[in-house]
CSV table of C-alpha atoms and ligand atoms in Angstrom, one decimal:
chain,number,residue,atom,x,y,z
S,1,MET,CA,150.8,2.4,-36.1
S,2,LYS,CA,151.9,-1.1,-35.3
S,3,HIS,CA,149.2,-3.5,-34.2
S,4,TRP,CA,149.5,-7.1,-33.2
S,5,ASP,CA,147.2,-10.0,-33.9
S,6,ILE,CA,148.1,-12.9,-31.7
S,7,LEU,CA,146.8,-16.5,-31.8
S,8,LEU,CA,146.9,-18.0,-28.3
S,9,SER,CA,146.8,-21.7,-27.6
S,10,ASN,CA,144.6,-22.7,-24.6
S,11,GLN,CA,147.9,-23.9,-23.0
S,12,VAL,CA,148.8,-20.3,-22.4
S,13,ASP,CA,148.0,-18.7,-19.1
S,14,LYS,CA,146.2,-15.8,-20.7
S,15,LYS,CA,145.5,-13.9,-17.5
S,16,THR,CA,149.2,-13.8,-16.6
S,17,PHE,CA,150.2,-12.9,-20.1
S,18,ILE,CA,147.7,-10.0,-20.1
S,19,ASP,CA,148.8,-8.8,-16.6
S,20,THR,CA,152.4,-8.9,-17.7
S,21,ILE,CA,151.7,-6.6,-20.7
S,22,LEU,CA,149.5,-4.2,-18.7
S,23,SER,CA,152.1,-3.9,-15.9
S,24,GLY,CA,154.7,-2.9,-18.4
S,25,GLU,CA,156.9,-5.9,-17.9
S,26,ILE,CA,156.6,-7.8,-21.1
S,27,GLN,CA,159.8,-9.0,-22.8
S,28,GLY,CA,160.7,-9.2,-26.5
S,29,GLU,CA,158.9,-7.5,-29.3
S,30,LEU,CA,155.9,-6.4,-27.2
S,31,SER,CA,158.2,-4.5,-24.8
S,32,VAL,CA,157.4,-1.3,-26.9
S,33,PHE,CA,154.1,-1.3,-25.0
S,34,ASN,CA,155.8,-1.1,-21.6
S,35,MET,CA,155.9,2.7,-21.5
S,36,LEU,CA,152.3,3.1,-22.7
S,37,SER,CA,149.0,3.0,-20.9
S,38,GLY,CA,146.7,0.2,-21.9
S,39,ILE,CA,143.2,-1.0,-21.3
S,40,LEU,CA,141.7,-4.5,-21.4
S,41,TYR,CA,138.7,-5.3,-23.4
S,42,SER,CA,137.5,-8.7,-22.3
S,43,ASP,CA,134.5,-10.7,-21.0
S,44,ILE,CA,136.1,-10.5,-17.5
S,45,SER,CA,136.4,-6.7,-17.6
S,46,ILE,CA,132.8,-6.5,-18.7
S,47,GLN,CA,131.8,-8.7,-15.8
S,48,LYS,CA,133.8,-6.5,-13.4
S,49,LEU,CA,132.1,-3.4,-14.6
S,50,ILE,CA,128.7,-5.0,-14.2
S,51,GLU,CA,129.6,-5.9,-10.6
S,52,GLU,CA,130.8,-2.3,-10.0
S,53,GLU,CA,127.6,-0.9,-11.4
S,54,TYR,CA,125.6,-3.3,-9.2
S,55,GLN,CA,127.6,-2.5,-6.0
S,56,HIS,CA,127.4,1.2,-6.4
S,57,ASP,CA,124.0,1.2,-8.0
S,58,SER,CA,125.4,3.4,-10.8
S,59,ILE,CA,125.5,3.4,-14.6
S,60,LYS,CA,128.9,3.8,-16.1
S,61,ALA,CA,129.0,2.1,-19.4
S,62,THR,CA,125.9,3.0,-21.2
S,63,LYS,CA,124.3,6.2,-22.4
S,64,GLU,CA,120.8,5.1,-21.4
S,65,PRO,CA,120.1,6.6,-18.0
S,66,HIS,CA,118.1,3.7,-16.6
S,67,ARG,CA,119.9,0.8,-18.1
S,68,ASN,CA,122.9,-0.8,-16.5
S,69,LEU,CA,125.1,-3.1,-18.5
S,70,ARG,CA,123.6,-6.2,-16.8
S,71,SER,CA,120.3,-5.7,-18.5
S,72,PHE,CA,121.9,-6.0,-22.0
S,73,SER,CA,122.4,-9.3,-23.8
S,74,SER,CA,125.9,-10.6,-24.0
S,75,GLY,CA,126.4,-9.3,-27.5
S,76,GLU,CA,125.0,-5.9,-26.7
S,77,ARG,CA,127.3,-5.7,-23.7
S,78,LYS,CA,130.3,-6.2,-25.9
S,79,LYS,CA,129.4,-3.4,-28.2
S,80,GLU,CA,128.7,-1.0,-25.3
S,81,PHE,CA,131.9,-1.9,-23.5
S,82,LEU,CA,134.0,-1.2,-26.6
S,83,LYS,CA,132.7,2.3,-26.7
S,84,TYR,CA,133.3,2.7,-22.9
S,85,CYS,CA,137.0,1.6,-23.3
S,86,LEU,CA,137.6,4.1,-26.1
S,87,LYS,CA,136.3,6.9,-23.9
S,88,GLN,CA,139.2,6.3,-21.5
S,89,ASN,CA,141.7,7.4,-24.2
S,90,PRO,CA,144.2,4.5,-23.8
S,91,ASP,CA,147.5,4.3,-25.9
S,92,TYR,CA,146.7,0.7,-26.6
S,93,ILE,CA,143.9,-1.7,-26.1
S,94,ILE,CA,144.2,-5.4,-25.5
S,95,LEU,CA,141.2,-7.1,-27.3
S,96,ASP,CA,140.7,-10.5,-25.7
S,97,ASN,CA,138.6,-12.6,-28.1
S,98,PRO,CA,136.5,-9.6,-29.1
S,99,LEU,CA,134.3,-11.5,-31.5
S,100,ASP,CA,133.2,-14.2,-29.1
S,101,HIS,CA,129.5,-14.4,-28.3
S,102,LEU,CA,128.7,-12.1,-31.3
S,103,ASP,CA,126.3,-13.0,-34.1
S,104,GLN,CA,127.4,-12.6,-37.7
S,105,ASN,CA,126.2,-9.0,-38.1
S,106,SER,CA,127.7,-7.9,-34.8
S,107,ARG,CA,131.0,-9.6,-35.7
S,108,ILE,CA,131.1,-7.5,-38.8
S,109,GLU,CA,130.1,-4.3,-36.9
S,110,VAL,CA,132.7,-4.9,-34.2
S,111,THR,CA,135.4,-5.7,-36.7
S,112,ILE,CA,134.7,-2.5,-38.5
S,113,ALA,CA,134.7,-0.6,-35.2
S,114,ILE,CA,138.1,-2.1,-34.4
S,115,GLU,CA,139.5,-1.2,-37.8
S,116,ASN,CA,138.2,2.4,-37.3
S,117,ILE,CA,139.9,2.9,-34.0
S,118,SER,CA,143.1,1.4,-35.3
S,119,ASN,CA,144.2,4.9,-36.6
S,120,SER,CA,144.2,6.3,-33.1
S,121,VAL,CA,144.8,3.4,-30.7
S,122,ARG,CA,147.3,0.6,-30.9
S,123,ILE,CA,145.7,-2.8,-30.9
S,124,ILE,CA,146.8,-6.1,-29.4
S,125,GLN,CA,144.2,-8.6,-30.4
S,126,LEU,CA,144.3,-12.0,-28.6
S,127,VAL,CA,142.3,-14.8,-30.2
S,128,ASN,CA,142.0,-18.6,-29.8
S,129,ARG,CA,140.7,-19.4,-33.3
S,130,THR,CA,142.5,-18.9,-36.5
S,131,ALA,CA,139.2,-17.7,-38.1
S,132,ASP,CA,139.1,-14.7,-35.8
S,133,LEU,CA,142.4,-13.2,-36.9
S,134,LEU,CA,141.8,-9.7,-38.4
S,135,SER,CA,142.9,-9.3,-42.0
S,136,PHE,CA,143.9,-5.6,-41.6
S,137,ILE,CA,146.5,-6.4,-39.0
S,138,THR,CA,149.6,-7.4,-40.7
S,139,ASN,CA,151.7,-8.3,-37.6
S,140,LYS,CA,150.6,-11.8,-36.7
S,141,ALA,CA,152.1,-14.2,-34.3
S,142,ILE,CA,151.3,-17.4,-32.3
S,143,ILE,CA,152.1,-18.1,-28.6
S,144,LYS,CA,152.0,-21.7,-27.6
S,145,ASP,CA,153.2,-21.8,-24.0
S,146,ASN,CA,153.9,-19.8,-20.9
S,147,SER,CA,157.3,-18.6,-22.3
S,148,PHE,CA,155.0,-16.0,-24.0
S,149,GLU,CA,157.4,-16.2,-26.9
S,150,LEU,CA,156.0,-14.8,-30.2
S,151,LYS,CA,156.4,-17.3,-33.0
S,152,ASN,CA,155.8,-17.0,-36.7
S,153,ILE,CA,152.2,-17.7,-37.4
S,154,ASN,CA,153.0,-19.7,-40.5
S,155,ALA,CA,154.5,-22.3,-38.2
S,156,ILE,CA,151.0,-23.4,-37.0
S,157,GLU,CA,150.9,-27.1,-37.1
S,158,ASN,CA,147.8,-28.9,-38.1
S,159,ASN,CA,147.3,-30.2,-34.6
S,160,LEU,CA,143.6,-30.8,-34.7
S,161,PHE,CA,142.2,-33.7,-32.9
S,162,GLU,CA,142.5,-36.5,-35.4
S,163,ASN,CA,140.4,-39.4,-34.2
S,164,ASP,CA,137.0,-39.6,-35.9
S,165,SER,CA,135.2,-40.5,-32.8
S,166,TYR,CA,135.7,-41.7,-29.3
S,167,LYS,CA,136.3,-45.3,-29.1
S,168,ILE,CA,133.9,-46.8,-26.6
S,169,PRO,CA,130.3,-46.7,-27.6
S,170,ILE,CA,127.7,-45.7,-25.1
S,171,HIS,CA,124.6,-47.8,-25.0
S,172,LYS,CA,122.0,-46.8,-27.6
S,173,GLU,CA,118.5,-46.5,-26.4
S,174,ILE,CA,115.5,-47.4,-28.5
S,175,PHE,CA,114.3,-44.4,-30.4
S,176,ASN,CA,110.9,-43.1,-29.4
S,177,ASP,CA,109.0,-40.2,-30.5
S,178,ARG,CA,108.4,-38.6,-27.1
S,179,VAL,CA,107.7,-34.9,-27.1
S,180,LEU,CA,110.1,-33.2,-24.6
S,181,VAL,CA,109.2,-29.6,-25.1
S,182,LYS,CA,106.1,-28.1,-26.6
S,183,MET,CA,105.6,-24.4,-26.7
S,184,ASN,CA,102.5,-22.9,-28.2
S,185,ALA,CA,102.4,-19.3,-29.3
S,186,ILE,CA,104.7,-18.1,-26.6
S,187,SER,CA,105.2,-14.4,-26.1
S,188,VAL,CA,107.7,-12.8,-23.7
S,189,SER,CA,108.4,-9.1,-22.9
S,190,TYR,CA,110.6,-7.3,-20.4
S,191,ASP,CA,109.4,-3.9,-19.1
S,192,GLU,CA,107.0,-3.8,-22.0
S,193,LYS,CA,109.7,-4.4,-24.5
S,194,PRO,CA,108.6,-7.3,-26.6
S,195,ILE,CA,111.3,-10.0,-26.9
S,196,ILE,CA,109.5,-13.1,-28.3
S,197,ASP,CA,106.4,-13.0,-30.4
S,198,SER,CA,104.1,-15.9,-30.6
S,199,LEU,CA,106.6,-18.7,-31.0
S,200,SER,CA,105.7,-22.3,-31.3
S,201,TRP,CA,108.3,-25.0,-31.0
S,202,THR,CA,108.2,-28.8,-30.4
S,203,ILE,CA,111.3,-30.7,-29.5
S,204,LYS,CA,111.2,-34.5,-29.6
S,205,GLN,CA,113.4,-37.2,-28.2
S,206,GLY,CA,116.5,-37.9,-30.2
S,207,GLU,CA,116.5,-34.7,-32.2
S,208,PHE,CA,119.5,-32.5,-32.7
S,209,TRP,CA,118.7,-28.7,-32.7
S,210,GLN,CA,120.7,-25.6,-33.2
S,211,LEU,CA,119.3,-22.3,-31.9
S,212,ILE,CA,120.5,-19.2,-33.7
S,213,GLY,CA,119.6,-15.6,-33.8
S,214,PRO,CA,121.3,-12.2,-33.5
S,215,ASN,CA,122.4,-10.8,-30.1
S,216,GLY,CA,119.5,-9.9,-28.0
S,217,SER,CA,117.0,-11.9,-30.0
S,218,GLY,CA,115.9,-14.0,-27.0
S,219,LYS,CA,117.9,-17.2,-27.2
S,220,SER,CA,118.9,-17.2,-23.5
S,221,THR,CA,115.3,-16.2,-22.6
S,222,LEU,CA,114.0,-19.1,-24.6
S,223,LEU,CA,116.4,-21.6,-22.9
S,224,SER,CA,115.4,-20.3,-19.5
S,225,LEU,CA,111.8,-21.0,-20.3
S,226,ILE,CA,112.8,-24.6,-20.8
S,227,SER,CA,115.2,-25.0,-17.9
S,228,GLY,CA,112.6,-23.7,-15.5
S,229,ASP,CA,114.6,-20.6,-14.5
S,230,ASN,CA,112.2,-18.0,-15.9
S,231,THR,CA,109.0,-16.9,-14.1
S,232,LYS,CA,107.8,-15.6,-17.5
S,233,ALA,CA,107.0,-19.3,-18.3
S,234,TYR,CA,104.0,-19.2,-16.0
S,235,GLY,CA,100.7,-18.5,-17.7
S,236,GLN,CA,102.0,-19.6,-21.1
S,237,ASP,CA,101.2,-22.7,-23.0
S,238,ILE,CA,104.3,-24.7,-22.3
S,239,GLU,CA,104.6,-28.4,-21.8
S,240,LEU,CA,107.8,-29.8,-20.4
S,241,PHE,CA,108.5,-33.5,-20.4
S,242,GLY,CA,104.8,-34.4,-20.6
S,243,ARG,CA,103.6,-31.9,-17.9
S,244,LYS,CA,101.9,-28.6,-18.5
S,245,LYS,CA,103.9,-25.8,-17.0
S,246,GLY,CA,102.2,-24.5,-13.9
S,247,SER,CA,100.6,-27.8,-13.0
S,248,GLY,CA,102.4,-28.1,-9.7
S,249,GLU,CA,105.7,-29.5,-11.0
S,250,SER,CA,108.8,-28.6,-9.0
S,251,ILE,CA,111.8,-27.0,-10.6
S,252,TRP,CA,113.9,-30.0,-9.5
S,253,GLU,CA,111.7,-32.4,-11.4
S,254,ILE,CA,112.4,-30.4,-14.6
S,255,LYS,CA,116.1,-30.0,-13.9
S,256,LYS,CA,116.4,-33.8,-13.5
S,257,GLN,CA,115.5,-34.1,-17.1
S,258,ILE,CA,118.0,-31.6,-18.4
S,259,GLY,CA,121.8,-31.6,-18.6
S,260,ILE,CA,123.1,-28.1,-19.1
S,261,PHE,CA,126.4,-26.6,-20.1
S,262,ASN,CA,127.0,-22.9,-20.4
S,263,THR,CA,130.2,-21.0,-20.3
S,264,SER,CA,129.3,-18.9,-17.2
S,265,MET,CA,128.7,-22.0,-15.0
S,266,THR,CA,132.4,-22.8,-15.2
S,267,ASP,CA,133.2,-20.1,-12.7
S,268,LEU,CA,130.6,-21.4,-10.2
S,269,PHE,CA,132.6,-24.5,-9.4
S,270,ASN,CA,135.1,-25.0,-6.6
S,271,LYS,CA,137.8,-26.1,-8.9
S,272,SER,CA,139.8,-28.0,-6.3
S,273,TYR,CA,137.5,-31.0,-7.0
S,274,SER,CA,139.1,-33.9,-8.9
S,275,LEU,CA,138.0,-34.6,-12.4
S,276,GLU,CA,136.1,-37.6,-11.2
S,277,GLU,CA,134.3,-35.7,-8.5
S,278,MET,CA,133.4,-32.9,-10.9
S,279,ILE,CA,131.8,-35.4,-13.3
S,280,LEU,CA,130.0,-37.3,-10.5
S,281,SER,CA,128.4,-34.0,-9.3
S,282,GLY,CA,126.3,-34.2,-12.5
S,283,PHE,CA,124.2,-37.0,-11.0
S,284,PHE,CA,123.0,-34.6,-8.3
S,285,ASP,CA,122.5,-31.4,-10.2
S,286,SER,CA,124.7,-29.8,-7.6
S,287,ILE,CA,127.5,-27.3,-7.9
S,288,GLY,CA,129.8,-29.5,-5.9
S,289,LEU,CA,129.7,-33.0,-4.5
S,290,TYR,CA,127.7,-33.2,-1.3
S,291,THR,CA,126.2,-36.7,-1.6
S,292,LYS,CA,128.2,-39.9,-1.5
S,293,PRO,CA,128.0,-41.4,-4.9
S,294,THR,CA,127.0,-45.1,-5.4
S,295,THR,CA,129.3,-47.8,-6.8
S,296,LEU,CA,127.2,-47.8,-10.0
S,297,GLN,CA,127.6,-44.0,-10.4
S,298,ARG,CA,131.3,-44.4,-10.0
S,299,ARG,CA,131.3,-47.1,-12.6
S,300,ILE,CA,129.4,-45.0,-15.1
S,301,VAL,CA,131.9,-42.2,-14.6
S,302,ALA,CA,134.8,-44.6,-15.1
S,303,GLN,CA,133.1,-45.7,-18.4
S,304,TRP,CA,132.7,-42.1,-19.5
S,305,LEU,CA,136.3,-41.3,-18.6
S,306,GLU,CA,137.3,-44.0,-21.0
S,307,VAL,CA,135.0,-42.6,-23.6
S,308,ILE,CA,136.6,-39.2,-23.4
S,309,GLU,CA,140.1,-40.8,-23.0
S,310,MET,CA,140.8,-39.1,-19.6
S,311,SER,CA,140.8,-42.2,-17.3
S,312,HIS,CA,144.5,-41.4,-16.4
S,313,LEU,CA,143.4,-37.9,-15.3
S,314,LYS,CA,140.7,-39.2,-12.9
S,315,ASN,CA,142.3,-37.8,-9.7
S,316,LYS,CA,143.7,-34.7,-11.2
S,317,ILE,CA,142.4,-31.4,-9.8
S,318,PHE,CA,139.9,-30.0,-12.3
S,319,ASN,CA,141.7,-26.6,-12.2
S,320,ARG,CA,144.9,-28.2,-13.5
S,321,LEU,CA,143.3,-29.6,-16.6
S,322,SER,CA,143.7,-27.8,-19.9
S,323,VAL,CA,140.8,-25.5,-20.8
S,324,GLY,CA,139.7,-27.9,-23.5
S,325,GLN,CA,139.8,-30.9,-21.1
S,326,GLN,CA,137.8,-28.8,-18.6
S,327,ARG,CA,135.2,-28.1,-21.3
S,328,VAL,CA,134.9,-31.8,-22.3
S,329,ALA,CA,134.6,-32.7,-18.6
S,330,LEU,CA,131.8,-30.2,-18.0
S,331,ILE,CA,129.9,-31.4,-21.0
S,332,THR,CA,130.3,-35.0,-19.8
S,333,ARG,CA,129.1,-33.8,-16.4
S,334,ALA,CA,126.0,-32.5,-18.1
S,335,VAL,CA,125.4,-35.8,-19.9
S,336,ILE,CA,126.3,-38.2,-17.1
S,337,LYS,CA,122.8,-38.7,-15.7
S,338,HIS,CA,121.7,-39.5,-19.2
S,339,PRO,CA,119.1,-36.7,-19.4
S,340,PRO,CA,116.5,-36.8,-22.1
S,341,LEU,CA,117.6,-33.2,-23.0
S,342,LEU,CA,121.1,-31.8,-23.2
S,343,ILE,CA,121.4,-28.0,-23.6
S,344,LEU,CA,124.8,-26.8,-24.7
S,345,ASP,CA,124.9,-23.0,-24.7
S,346,GLU,CA,127.9,-21.9,-26.8
S,347,PRO,CA,129.9,-25.0,-26.0
S,348,VAL,CA,133.0,-24.1,-28.0
S,349,GLU,CA,133.3,-20.4,-27.1
S,350,GLY,CA,136.7,-19.5,-25.9
S,351,LEU,CA,138.4,-22.6,-27.2
S,352,ASP,CA,141.3,-22.9,-29.6
S,353,ASP,CA,141.0,-24.8,-32.8
S,354,HIS,CA,142.4,-28.0,-31.3
S,355,ASN,CA,140.0,-28.0,-28.4
S,356,VAL,CA,137.0,-27.0,-30.6
S,357,ALA,CA,137.7,-30.2,-32.5
S,358,MET,CA,137.9,-32.2,-29.3
S,359,VAL,CA,134.5,-30.9,-28.0
S,360,ILE,CA,132.8,-31.3,-31.4
S,361,GLN,CA,134.0,-34.9,-31.5
S,362,LEU,CA,132.3,-35.4,-28.1
S,363,ILE,CA,129.1,-33.9,-29.2
S,364,ASN,CA,129.1,-36.1,-32.3
S,365,THR,CA,129.7,-39.2,-30.2
S,366,ILE,CA,126.8,-38.3,-27.9
S,367,ARG,CA,124.7,-37.7,-31.0
S,368,LYS,CA,125.7,-41.0,-32.6
S,369,GLU,CA,125.7,-43.3,-29.6
S,370,THR,CA,122.7,-42.1,-27.4
S,371,ASN,CA,119.2,-41.0,-27.8
S,372,ILE,CA,119.7,-37.8,-26.0
S,373,THR,CA,118.2,-34.7,-27.6
S,374,ILE,CA,120.8,-32.1,-28.1
S,375,LEU,CA,120.0,-28.4,-28.2
S,376,PHE,CA,123.0,-26.2,-28.8
S,377,VAL,CA,123.4,-22.5,-29.2
S,378,SER,CA,126.2,-21.1,-31.3
S,379,HIS,CA,126.7,-18.0,-33.4
S,380,ARG,CA,129.2,-19.8,-35.5
S,381,VAL,CA,128.5,-22.3,-38.2
S,382,GLU,CA,130.6,-25.3,-37.1
S,383,PRO,CA,131.2,-27.3,-40.3
S,384,ASN,CA,131.6,-30.6,-38.4
S,385,LEU,CA,128.3,-30.4,-36.6
S,386,SER,CA,125.1,-31.4,-38.4
S,387,PRO,CA,121.9,-30.6,-36.5
S,388,ASN,CA,118.6,-31.9,-37.9
S,389,PHE,CA,116.9,-28.7,-37.3
S,390,VAL,CA,117.7,-25.0,-36.8
S,391,LEU,CA,115.4,-22.6,-34.9
S,392,GLU,CA,116.2,-19.1,-36.1
S,393,LEU,CA,115.0,-16.1,-34.1
S,394,THR,CA,114.4,-13.0,-36.2
S,395,PRO,CA,113.8,-9.8,-34.3
S,396,SER,CA,110.8,-7.6,-35.2
S,397,GLN,CA,109.0,-4.7,-33.7
S,398,THR,CA,106.6,-7.1,-31.9
S,399,GLY,CA,109.4,-9.4,-30.7
S,400,SER,CA,111.4,-12.2,-32.3
S,401,LYS,CA,109.7,-14.6,-34.6
S,402,GLY,CA,110.9,-18.1,-34.8
S,403,VAL,CA,111.5,-19.9,-38.1
S,404,ILE,CA,112.3,-23.6,-38.1
S,405,LYS,CA,114.6,-24.8,-40.9
S,406,HIS,CA,116.4,-28.0,-41.8
S,407,HIS,CA,120.1,-27.8,-41.3
S,408,LEU,CA,120.7,-27.1,-44.9
S,409,GLY,CA,118.4,-24.1,-45.0
S,410,THR,CA,115.0,-25.2,-46.2
S,411,GLU,CA,112.2,-23.7,-44.2
S,412,ILE,CA,109.7,-26.1,-42.6
S,413,LYS,CA,106.1,-24.9,-42.9
N,501,LIG,N1,115.9,-9.5,-16.8
N,501,LIG,C1,115.8,-8.7,-17.9
N,501,LIG,N2,115.3,-7.5,-17.8
N,501,LIG,C2,115.2,-6.7,-18.9
N,501,LIG,N3,115.6,-7.0,-20.1
N,501,LIG,C3,116.1,-8.3,-20.3
N,501,LIG,C4,116.2,-9.2,-19.2
N,501,LIG,N4,116.8,-10.3,-19.6
N,501,LIG,C5,117.0,-10.1,-21.0
N,501,LIG,N5,116.6,-8.9,-21.3
N,501,LIG,C6,116.6,-8.4,-22.7
N,501,LIG,O1,115.9,-9.3,-23.5
N,501,LIG,C7,116.6,-9.4,-24.8
N,501,LIG,C8,116.9,-10.8,-25.1
N,501,LIG,O2,118.0,-11.2,-24.3
N,501,LIG,P1,118.6,-12.7,-24.4
N,501,LIG,O3,119.8,-12.7,-23.4
N,501,LIG,O4,117.6,-13.7,-24.3
N,501,LIG,O5,119.2,-12.6,-25.9
N,501,LIG,P2,120.2,-13.6,-26.6
N,501,LIG,O6,119.6,-13.9,-28.0
N,501,LIG,O7,120.6,-14.7,-25.7
N,501,LIG,O8,121.5,-12.6,-26.8
N,501,LIG,P3,123.1,-13.0,-27.0
N,501,LIG,O9,123.3,-13.7,-28.2
N,501,LIG,O10,123.7,-11.6,-27.0
N,501,LIG,O11,123.5,-13.8,-25.7
N,501,LIG,C9,117.8,-8.4,-24.8
N,501,LIG,O12,117.4,-7.2,-25.3
N,501,LIG,C10,118.0,-8.2,-23.3
N,501,LIG,O13,118.6,-7.0,-23.0
């Protein structure tokens, strides 16, 4: 059975490419799939199924009678959805970045599951990162543009972003030891299922943290306790930016102190905004620009556009930027108000190797040139990022325990 493993550049209009295959109109070597019935395994189809379950108040994807897909963590959703796709008995399955959002163990589990189904279903795997190519698939190709032409994978040029850092420094602030977040013996459970068990965590100004843990271990839950979005924070011993949680603070006061990027927010924006407007909206914590920006705010954006080398794209419609440029712009949007805390939830997910390098360079510039505390979540070890500390969540019967380590692995007592 002939499978395909295809490396896609972010330049490729992936949706159109997938639609062309599924509608049986693809040209060239993939045209053998035109007479077959295929199914798409992707984050978008997972999202669609979640909406369907929600609208019809039904449970389609999972065996558990009272649990819809929405209540699973992103990693758990992927595993459930793979099983659901296979139940439809397709001739072939298009796997769109199947390993994204998965922790190391789940990556191995899903890779084995894919290899197991490869005897009965043809596979077309689409990935953005070279590291995600599957060794058992021998037919490999790269597609670089919207001609959708399959090229020999050996022809991958080393086109990584080459500059060491962005050129214009941002003003460094005097380092202080201010405590931004202090959690003392936090425990969270959902429907009596313990998720986090007695976790204590202190984050200070200027630190660089990575949060890791298997799928479902409570990373998003923990972030939502900080960003003020989770009612479970009440009644717990949490101090945010010098104020005890539940002491009458407003959610907006907390949001002012935090810049956030996560991959799902990308879809919330009206993408007809210009690049400049998109970044300006970061001053107002709004999904859109409803307030007239000041001259100073415009000047700061102009400065940042120089930093990220996108001044010439200032008036370009956000939607028309490359995926990597959009990602850099959204992280810049999160940082524009110079928040004490920047939360980056899987900032390089879905990017190709070139764009990953571009985003990592931006994170390193923020790290080097500002006193902003960075907290990033990623399942992958990114060799070019060096956080000071790693908080690792390890699930147990009583909920996840948190262990704090130095980046290189030594545990801090
Ligand atoms: N509102 C909710 N109701 C019930 N269970 C929930 C709710 N939100 C999260 N959970 C459960 O809590 C657990 C932790 O979820 P969370 O999203 O915090 O994990 P995570 O570490 O971010 O996972 P991933 O790496 O897969 O994104 C999961 O088992 C999830 O199913």
